Amino acid sequence: MKNSEIEELRSTVIPNGHASGTASYVASAKGAVITDVEGNELIDFAGGIAVMNVGHSHPRVVEAICTQAQQFTHTCFMVSPYDIAVRLADRLCAVTPGDYPKKAFFINSGAEAVENAVKIARYYTRRQGIVVFDGAYHGRTYLTMAMTAKVKPYKWGFGPFAPEIYRAPFGDFEAFKDAFITGIDPANTAAVVVEPVQGEGGFTAPPDDFYPQVARFCRDNGILFIADEIQSGMGRTGKMFAMEHWGVEPDLMTVAKSLAAGMPLSVVIGKAEIMDSVHPGGLGGTYGANPLACAAAHAVLDIFEQENLLEKSAKLGDLLTEKFNQWRDEFEIVGEVRGKGAMIGLTLVKKDGSPAVEETGKLVALCREKGLLLLSCGIYGNVIRVLVPLVIADDLLEKGLEIMEQGLGQLTY
Ligand SMILES: *Cc1c(COP(=O)(O)O)cnc(C)c1O
């Protein structure tokens, strides 16, 4: 089928709510290139929204999934458990921040991990309040939608929302503390949930003293500190987990996206004492710890160990930062360079400094025409973010950046 034929069929069977950014339907993807059904190639700077840090169809991942598929594909971990999940938990507990006993619980999606982290935090603390931040994105299920801080498109028309969610300003510790005067009593707060580097909210990282101060405040008040590393984790920022940049060890962490290179897998990892507080049978799900997804995650960890992916990520981050800073000096429309390491973006602004929203859309469209897949983000939608596979070859990266640069040059107010 051609793109136009699939598009036509789609319009009759897929609801409008589940929209796509392009009408180019994928036939295959390899490394950092996506090929559509008509043979058009796109350089992928989106990585399936931060999922493909190890690149599309990495041979190790493909082999791990195929090998596991020949053994078994599902028994349900709660019915007939298997060692591949136990060994994965062991490896993840070892690579996450914090030199103390930890435990890991597997589910399927990012939102499901956040939901479960909140369940565990409420159970352990016997408190209900959850504090989240301006600019936050934690998912689209009913609880996580309440935690997410953008109305359109995520929350619009979908209320009422889950109770006991309170919002604090991001990045300013004094203002953060005020939320516990104006919004909620610290003694009723189960957890503060934060994205180390905000993803959908605009690739924002706070000042360096913010997280250590928030973590201390949480500790002093018996509040759990939960890091949602779903987008910032798995090597994206040059460290395995972004919180390592600030030396903060979260009580609980959520990880998903690049964890299993596209297989649906997420995990809540945290201090054993907290994770173990829930009664047997209190946590679970039919597909949690799916064996194919666990096999893929093992392969991802192998790739990090054997292909120096953290080093590559740090180098890529430096290169992108230098390039983007150059553009900021060169192009009036480029406002700020934001993020951490290879989780980097730039804002597009008008002459008066206000968000250049239309122009951002135009840049994404221009780049797509020239064969580069880009994503925008931010509460105003004027941030271009780069989530390119960390394994991208130098020449391909250069080609992608050239397309971006030409696109920026073509933008006019
Ligand atoms: C994507 C994302 C989620 C939600 O993950 P899903 O798998 O889409 O449910 C939650 N938190 C953060 C920080 C994310 O980037």
Short mmCIF file of C-alpha atoms and ligand atoms in Angstrom, two decimals:
data_model
loop_
_atom_site.label_atom_id
_atom_site.label_comp_id
_atom_site.label_asym_id
_atom_site.label_seq_id
_atom_site.Cartn_x
_atom_site.Cartn_y
_atom_site.Cartn_z
CA MET A 1 0.00 0.00 0.00
CA LYS A 2 1.10 3.57 -0.69
CA ASN A 3 1.18 6.26 1.98
CA SER A 4 -1.94 7.91 0.59
CA GLU A 5 -3.87 4.62 0.54
CA ILE A 6 -2.93 3.81 4.14
CA GLU A 7 -3.82 7.36 5.14
CA GLU A 8 -7.23 6.96 3.57
CA LEU A 9 -7.92 3.62 5.29
CA ARG A 10 -6.63 5.08 8.55
CA SER A 11 -9.10 7.93 8.40
CA THR A 12 -11.93 5.38 8.43
CA VAL A 13 -10.66 3.11 11.26
CA ILE A 14 -8.34 5.06 13.60
CA PRO A 15 -9.88 7.80 15.74
CA ASN A 16 -8.76 11.40 15.19
CA GLY A 17 -7.61 11.61 18.81
CA HIS A 18 -4.72 9.26 18.06
CA ALA A 19 -3.02 11.64 15.65
CA SER A 20 0.36 11.35 13.90
CA GLY A 21 2.86 14.05 12.96
CA THR A 22 3.38 12.71 9.44
CA ALA A 23 1.49 10.76 6.80
CA SER A 24 4.59 8.75 5.96
CA TYR A 25 4.07 5.12 7.02
CA VAL A 26 7.06 3.15 8.24
CA ALA A 27 8.28 0.07 6.41
CA SER A 28 11.52 -0.36 8.37
CA ALA A 29 13.94 1.47 10.64
CA LYS A 30 17.63 0.92 11.29
CA GLY A 31 20.01 2.90 13.48
CA ALA A 32 18.88 6.51 13.07
CA VAL A 33 17.05 6.14 9.75
CA ILE A 34 13.38 5.40 9.14
CA THR A 35 12.29 4.18 5.70
CA ASP A 36 8.66 4.52 4.67
CA VAL A 37 6.52 2.27 2.47
CA GLU A 38 7.45 4.29 -0.62
CA GLY A 39 11.18 4.07 0.07
CA ASN A 40 11.58 7.63 1.42
CA GLU A 41 14.24 7.92 4.11
CA LEU A 42 14.00 10.11 7.19
CA ILE A 43 16.88 10.87 9.54
CA ASP A 44 15.35 10.26 12.95
CA PHE A 45 16.01 13.03 15.48
CA ALA A 46 12.93 11.96 17.45
CA GLY A 47 13.87 8.42 18.44
CA GLY A 48 10.22 7.44 18.76
CA ILE A 49 10.04 10.04 21.57
CA ALA A 50 13.20 9.16 23.50
CA VAL A 51 12.75 5.40 23.15
CA MET A 52 15.50 4.50 20.68
CA ASN A 53 18.69 5.60 22.45
CA VAL A 54 20.41 2.42 21.19
CA GLY A 55 19.04 2.96 17.67
CA HIS A 56 16.37 1.18 15.66
CA SER A 57 16.68 -2.59 15.21
CA HIS A 58 20.00 -2.88 16.97
CA PRO A 59 21.28 -6.39 16.10
CA ARG A 60 21.74 -7.31 19.77
CA VAL A 61 18.19 -6.29 20.61
CA VAL A 62 16.74 -8.11 17.61
CA GLU A 63 18.66 -11.25 18.46
CA ALA A 64 17.64 -11.14 22.13
CA ILE A 65 13.96 -10.78 21.24
CA CYS A 66 14.09 -13.60 18.64
CA THR A 67 15.93 -15.96 21.00
CA GLN A 68 13.46 -15.29 23.80
CA ALA A 69 10.48 -15.65 21.43
CA GLN A 70 11.61 -19.20 20.69
CA GLN A 71 11.63 -20.04 24.41
CA PHE A 72 8.32 -18.48 25.49
CA THR A 73 6.57 -15.13 25.07
CA HIS A 74 4.28 -14.97 28.10
CA THR A 75 3.34 -16.94 31.17
CA CYS A 76 2.54 -13.96 33.45
CA PHE A 77 5.17 -13.29 36.08
CA MET A 78 2.51 -13.52 38.81
CA VAL A 79 1.54 -17.05 37.66
CA SER A 80 4.74 -18.69 36.45
CA PRO A 81 7.79 -16.50 37.05
CA TYR A 82 11.07 -16.61 35.09
CA ASP A 83 14.67 -15.72 35.72
CA ILE A 84 15.14 -13.22 32.87
CA ALA A 85 13.05 -10.69 34.83
CA VAL A 86 14.78 -11.43 38.13
CA ARG A 87 18.20 -10.98 36.54
CA LEU A 88 17.07 -7.74 34.91
CA ALA A 89 15.89 -6.39 38.27
CA ASP A 90 19.32 -7.29 39.68
CA ARG A 91 21.12 -5.40 36.90
CA LEU A 92 18.88 -2.34 37.15
CA CYS A 93 19.24 -2.15 40.93
CA ALA A 94 23.00 -2.12 40.36
CA VAL A 95 23.06 0.70 37.76
CA THR A 96 20.63 3.09 39.49
CA PRO A 97 21.89 5.76 41.93
CA GLY A 98 22.13 4.80 45.61
CA ASP A 99 24.43 2.29 47.26
CA TYR A 100 21.80 0.53 49.36
CA PRO A 101 19.44 -2.44 48.89
CA LYS A 102 16.94 -1.71 46.12
CA LYS A 103 14.09 -3.57 44.47
CA ALA A 104 12.51 -3.25 41.04
CA PHE A 105 8.92 -3.82 39.91
CA PHE A 106 8.14 -4.17 36.18
CA ILE A 107 5.07 -2.94 34.36
CA ASN A 108 4.42 -1.82 30.79
CA SER A 109 4.19 1.91 30.18
CA GLY A 110 5.65 5.06 31.63
CA ALA A 111 2.33 6.24 33.00
CA GLU A 112 1.81 2.85 34.63
CA ALA A 113 5.19 3.17 36.35
CA VAL A 114 4.29 6.63 37.67
CA GLU A 115 0.91 5.33 38.89
CA ASN A 116 2.63 2.50 40.75
CA ALA A 117 5.28 4.75 42.25
CA VAL A 118 2.44 6.86 43.67
CA LYS A 119 0.66 3.73 44.95
CA ILE A 120 3.81 2.60 46.73
CA ALA A 121 4.55 6.06 48.13
CA ARG A 122 1.03 6.45 49.53
CA TYR A 123 1.10 2.96 51.00
CA TYR A 124 4.50 3.41 52.64
CA THR A 125 3.92 6.90 54.04
CA ARG A 126 0.19 6.46 54.78
CA ARG A 127 -0.19 9.96 53.32
CA GLN A 128 -2.11 11.04 50.23
CA GLY A 129 -0.73 14.31 48.85
CA ILE A 130 1.44 14.24 45.73
CA VAL A 131 3.41 17.34 44.76
CA VAL A 132 4.34 17.83 41.12
CA PHE A 133 5.77 20.77 39.19
CA ASP A 134 4.85 23.43 36.68
CA GLY A 135 5.79 22.11 33.25
CA ALA A 136 5.48 18.48 34.35
CA TYR A 137 4.57 15.59 32.08
CA HIS A 138 3.87 12.23 33.69
CA GLY A 139 1.45 10.58 31.26
CA ARG A 140 -2.13 10.40 30.04
CA THR A 141 -3.91 7.96 32.36
CA TYR A 142 -6.33 9.51 34.84
CA LEU A 143 -3.87 9.86 37.71
CA THR A 144 -0.91 10.89 35.55
CA MET A 145 -3.06 13.26 33.50
CA ALA A 146 -3.82 15.07 36.75
CA MET A 147 -0.06 15.23 37.42
CA THR A 148 0.70 16.57 33.92
CA ALA A 149 0.80 20.36 33.62
CA LYS A 150 -0.46 21.08 30.11
CA VAL A 151 -4.17 21.40 29.36
CA LYS A 152 -4.15 21.18 25.55
CA PRO A 153 -3.94 18.55 24.21
CA TYR A 154 -3.46 16.29 27.24
CA LYS A 155 -6.25 17.24 29.66
CA TRP A 156 -8.70 19.31 27.66
CA GLY A 157 -12.25 17.97 27.96
CA PHE A 158 -11.22 14.94 30.04
CA GLY A 159 -12.00 16.09 33.59
CA PRO A 160 -12.71 15.55 36.42
CA PHE A 161 -9.16 14.77 37.49
CA ALA A 162 -7.72 12.69 40.30
CA PRO A 163 -7.59 14.47 43.68
CA GLU A 164 -4.68 15.18 46.05
CA ILE A 165 -2.31 16.44 43.35
CA TYR A 166 -0.58 19.75 44.19
CA ARG A 167 1.65 21.84 41.95
CA ALA A 168 4.86 23.69 42.83
CA PRO A 169 7.04 26.08 40.82
CA PHE A 170 10.00 24.38 39.12
CA GLY A 171 13.62 25.37 39.65
CA ASP A 172 13.30 27.87 42.51
CA PHE A 173 13.64 26.28 45.94
CA GLU A 174 12.14 29.20 47.92
CA ALA A 175 9.07 29.23 45.66
CA PHE A 176 8.89 25.42 45.91
CA LYS A 177 8.78 25.65 49.71
CA ASP A 178 5.91 28.15 49.51
CA ALA A 179 3.74 25.45 47.93
CA PHE A 180 3.80 23.79 51.35
CA ILE A 181 2.40 26.97 52.87
CA THR A 182 -0.21 27.73 50.23
CA GLY A 183 -1.10 24.29 48.86
CA ILE A 184 -0.50 21.37 51.18
CA ASP A 185 0.84 20.50 54.61
CA PRO A 186 4.18 18.66 54.32
CA ALA A 187 2.84 16.23 56.95
CA ASN A 188 0.12 15.15 54.48
CA THR A 189 2.50 14.82 51.55
CA ALA A 190 3.45 11.32 50.42
CA ALA A 191 5.84 12.27 47.64
CA VAL A 192 7.34 14.94 45.45
CA VAL A 193 7.51 13.67 41.86
CA VAL A 194 9.92 15.38 39.50
CA GLU A 195 11.39 14.92 36.02
CA PRO A 196 15.14 15.58 36.47
CA VAL A 197 15.17 17.31 33.09
CA GLN A 198 11.63 18.19 32.04
CA GLY A 199 10.76 16.52 28.73
CA GLU A 200 7.42 17.52 27.21
CA GLY A 201 7.51 20.67 29.34
CA GLY A 202 10.39 22.10 27.32
CA PHE A 203 13.73 20.37 28.05
CA THR A 204 14.35 22.42 31.15
CA ALA A 205 16.93 21.62 33.80
CA PRO A 206 16.87 23.54 37.09
CA PRO A 207 19.78 25.40 38.74
CA ASP A 208 22.33 22.98 40.23
CA ASP A 209 21.36 23.53 43.86
CA PHE A 210 17.65 22.83 43.31
CA TYR A 211 17.48 19.04 43.63
CA PRO A 212 19.83 18.72 46.60
CA GLN A 213 17.66 21.29 48.43
CA VAL A 214 14.38 19.62 47.44
CA ALA A 215 15.74 16.21 48.45
CA ARG A 216 16.80 17.57 51.86
CA PHE A 217 13.41 19.19 52.37
CA CYS A 218 11.73 15.87 51.54
CA ARG A 219 13.98 13.95 53.94
CA ASP A 220 13.35 16.45 56.75
CA ASN A 221 9.59 16.12 56.29
CA GLY A 222 9.22 12.37 55.74
CA ILE A 223 8.25 12.93 52.10
CA LEU A 224 9.48 10.53 49.41
CA PHE A 225 11.51 11.99 46.54
CA ILE A 226 10.47 10.31 43.29
CA ALA A 227 12.47 10.92 40.11
CA ASP A 228 10.56 10.30 36.90
CA GLU A 229 13.50 9.35 34.66
CA ILE A 230 11.28 7.99 31.93
CA GLN A 231 12.61 10.47 29.34
CA SER A 232 15.89 11.57 30.94
CA GLY A 233 17.16 8.11 31.88
CA MET A 234 18.99 5.34 30.02
CA GLY A 235 22.00 7.42 29.10
CA ARG A 236 20.17 10.32 27.45
CA THR A 237 22.00 13.06 29.36
CA GLY A 238 25.46 11.49 29.36
CA LYS A 239 24.93 9.73 32.69
CA MET A 240 22.88 6.56 33.00
CA PHE A 241 20.32 8.58 35.00
CA ALA A 242 20.05 12.36 34.99
CA MET A 243 19.82 12.62 38.79
CA GLU A 244 23.50 11.56 38.90
CA HIS A 245 24.39 15.04 37.60
CA TRP A 246 23.23 16.45 40.92
CA GLY A 247 24.35 13.60 43.20
CA VAL A 248 20.79 13.04 44.39
CA GLU A 249 19.62 9.51 45.19
CA PRO A 250 15.84 9.33 44.79
CA ASP A 251 13.76 7.13 47.11
CA LEU A 252 11.92 5.80 44.06
CA MET A 253 12.57 6.11 40.34
CA THR A 254 10.46 5.44 37.28
CA VAL A 255 12.17 4.32 34.07
CA ALA A 256 10.63 3.41 30.71
CA LYS A 257 11.07 4.73 27.13
CA SER A 258 14.67 3.72 26.14
CA LEU A 259 14.75 0.93 28.75
CA ALA A 260 13.82 -1.82 26.29
CA ALA A 261 14.45 -0.22 22.87
CA GLY A 262 10.80 -0.04 21.91
CA MET A 263 9.42 -3.11 23.67
CA PRO A 264 6.79 -1.94 26.17
CA LEU A 265 8.54 -2.12 29.53
CA SER A 266 8.67 0.18 32.51
CA VAL A 267 9.95 -0.16 36.01
CA VAL A 268 9.66 1.35 39.47
CA ILE A 269 12.99 1.03 41.29
CA GLY A 270 13.64 2.14 44.82
CA LYS A 271 14.79 1.55 48.34
CA ALA A 272 14.01 -2.04 49.33
CA GLU A 273 12.33 -0.97 52.55
CA ILE A 274 9.85 1.22 50.67
CA MET A 275 9.29 -1.16 47.75
CA ASP A 276 8.69 -4.05 50.18
CA SER A 277 6.13 -2.24 52.30
CA VAL A 278 3.23 -3.25 50.03
CA HIS A 279 1.50 -6.56 50.88
CA PRO A 280 1.96 -9.57 48.53
CA GLY A 281 -0.41 -9.24 45.58
CA GLY A 282 -0.81 -5.49 46.06
CA LEU A 283 1.21 -4.76 42.92
CA GLY A 284 0.95 -6.38 39.53
CA GLY A 285 -0.49 -6.55 36.02
CA THR A 286 -0.95 -9.23 33.36
CA TYR A 287 1.95 -8.20 31.13
CA GLY A 288 4.35 -6.74 33.68
CA ALA A 289 7.92 -8.03 33.16
CA ASN A 290 7.03 -9.42 29.74
CA PRO A 291 9.87 -11.81 28.80
CA LEU A 292 10.44 -10.36 25.30
CA ALA A 293 10.67 -6.87 26.79
CA CYS A 294 13.04 -8.08 29.52
CA ALA A 295 15.25 -9.74 26.87
CA ALA A 296 15.39 -6.45 24.96
CA ALA A 297 16.29 -4.53 28.15
CA HIS A 298 19.14 -6.95 28.88
CA ALA A 299 20.43 -6.30 25.35
CA VAL A 300 20.17 -2.53 25.94
CA LEU A 301 22.26 -2.81 29.11
CA ASP A 302 24.78 -4.99 27.22
CA ILE A 303 25.04 -2.30 24.54
CA PHE A 304 25.74 0.37 27.17
CA GLU A 305 28.48 -1.81 28.65
CA GLN A 306 30.06 -3.02 25.43
CA GLU A 307 29.70 -0.07 23.07
CA ASN A 308 30.65 2.80 25.42
CA LEU A 309 27.26 4.36 24.91
CA LEU A 310 27.52 6.72 27.89
CA GLU A 311 30.74 8.13 26.48
CA LYS A 312 29.10 8.48 23.06
CA SER A 313 26.15 10.22 24.65
CA ALA A 314 28.35 12.72 26.49
CA LYS A 315 30.26 13.48 23.28
CA LEU A 316 27.05 13.87 21.29
CA GLY A 317 25.73 16.20 23.98
CA ASP A 318 28.86 18.39 23.75
CA LEU A 319 28.68 18.50 19.98
CA LEU A 320 24.98 19.42 19.93
CA THR A 321 25.44 22.05 22.64
CA GLU A 322 28.26 23.70 20.72
CA LYS A 323 26.26 23.66 17.49
CA PHE A 324 23.10 25.03 19.12
CA ASN A 325 25.00 27.79 20.91
CA GLN A 326 26.49 28.74 17.54
CA TRP A 327 22.97 28.95 16.09
CA ARG A 328 21.83 31.05 19.01
CA ASP A 329 24.49 33.60 18.11
CA GLU A 330 23.80 33.33 14.41
CA PHE A 331 20.00 33.25 14.16
CA GLU A 332 17.85 35.91 15.77
CA ILE A 333 14.98 33.43 16.09
CA VAL A 334 16.92 31.06 18.34
CA GLY A 335 16.35 32.08 21.94
CA GLU A 336 17.72 29.68 24.49
CA VAL A 337 19.65 26.42 24.39
CA ARG A 338 18.23 24.08 27.00
CA GLY A 339 18.59 20.66 28.54
CA LYS A 340 21.40 18.42 29.65
CA GLY A 341 23.82 16.41 27.51
CA ALA A 342 22.20 14.80 24.50
CA MET A 343 18.77 15.70 25.90
CA ILE A 344 18.95 19.11 24.33
CA GLY A 345 16.64 21.59 22.72
CA LEU A 346 16.41 25.17 21.58
CA THR A 347 13.62 27.69 21.89
CA LEU A 348 12.38 29.74 18.95
CA VAL A 349 11.36 33.28 19.87
CA LYS A 350 10.03 36.37 18.16
CA LYS A 351 11.82 39.71 18.18
CA ASP A 352 10.12 40.66 21.45
CA GLY A 353 11.18 37.37 23.05
CA SER A 354 7.70 35.80 22.96
CA PRO A 355 7.34 32.17 21.79
CA ALA A 356 7.56 31.71 18.00
CA VAL A 357 4.99 28.92 17.90
CA GLU A 358 4.02 29.04 14.23
CA GLU A 359 7.66 29.26 13.17
CA THR A 360 8.44 26.16 15.26
CA GLY A 361 5.79 24.22 13.37
CA LYS A 362 7.16 25.58 10.12
CA LEU A 363 10.70 24.44 10.97
CA VAL A 364 9.49 20.93 11.81
CA ALA A 365 7.61 20.81 8.48
CA LEU A 366 10.54 22.23 6.47
CA CYS A 367 12.90 19.67 7.98
CA ARG A 368 10.52 16.82 7.29
CA GLU A 369 10.36 17.83 3.61
CA LYS A 370 14.15 17.62 3.48
CA GLY A 371 14.23 14.23 5.21
CA LEU A 372 14.71 15.04 8.89
CA LEU A 373 12.27 14.01 11.59
CA LEU A 374 12.16 16.58 14.42
CA LEU A 375 9.96 17.00 17.48
CA SER A 376 8.83 20.12 19.26
CA CYS A 377 7.81 20.43 22.92
CA GLY A 378 7.33 22.98 25.68
CA ILE A 379 4.28 24.49 27.30
CA TYR A 380 4.08 26.99 24.41
CA GLY A 381 5.19 24.43 21.81
CA ASN A 382 8.17 26.56 20.72
CA VAL A 383 11.00 24.24 21.78
CA ILE A 384 12.77 22.04 19.22
CA ARG A 385 14.09 18.98 21.02
CA VAL A 386 16.63 16.47 19.85
CA LEU A 387 16.28 12.83 20.90
CA VAL A 388 18.38 11.29 18.17
CA PRO A 389 19.61 7.71 18.74
CA LEU A 390 22.92 7.94 20.60
CA VAL A 391 24.49 5.58 18.07
CA ILE A 392 23.99 7.87 15.05
CA ALA A 393 26.94 7.92 12.62
CA ASP A 394 28.84 11.21 12.34
CA ASP A 395 28.00 11.84 8.68
CA LEU A 396 24.30 11.26 9.24
CA LEU A 397 24.29 13.53 12.27
CA GLU A 398 26.01 16.22 10.25
CA LYS A 399 23.47 15.85 7.47
CA GLY A 400 20.61 16.17 9.95
CA LEU A 401 22.13 19.26 11.53
CA GLU A 402 22.66 20.79 8.09
CA ILE A 403 18.97 20.35 7.32
CA MET A 404 18.11 21.99 10.64
CA GLU A 405 20.48 24.86 9.96
CA GLN A 406 19.06 25.46 6.48
CA GLY A 407 15.56 25.34 7.96
CA LEU A 408 16.44 27.94 10.57
CA GLY A 409 17.90 30.13 7.81
CA GLN A 410 14.63 29.95 5.88
CA LEU A 411 12.45 31.08 8.78
CA THR A 412 11.19 34.62 8.63
CA TYR A 413 8.89 36.41 11.01
C1 LIG B 1 6.68 9.74 28.21
C2 LIG B 1 6.70 10.06 29.65
C3 LIG B 1 5.78 9.48 30.53
C4 LIG B 1 4.66 8.58 30.08
O1 LIG B 1 5.11 7.41 29.48
P1 LIG B 1 4.10 6.52 28.61
O2 LIG B 1 4.89 5.29 28.29
O3 LIG B 1 3.75 7.32 27.40
O4 LIG B 1 2.92 6.24 29.46
C5 LIG B 1 5.90 9.79 31.87
N1 LIG B 1 6.87 10.61 32.32
C6 LIG B 1 7.77 11.18 31.49
C7 LIG B 1 8.83 12.05 32.04
C8 LIG B 1 7.70 10.93 30.12
O5 LIG B 1 8.57 11.53 29.29
#
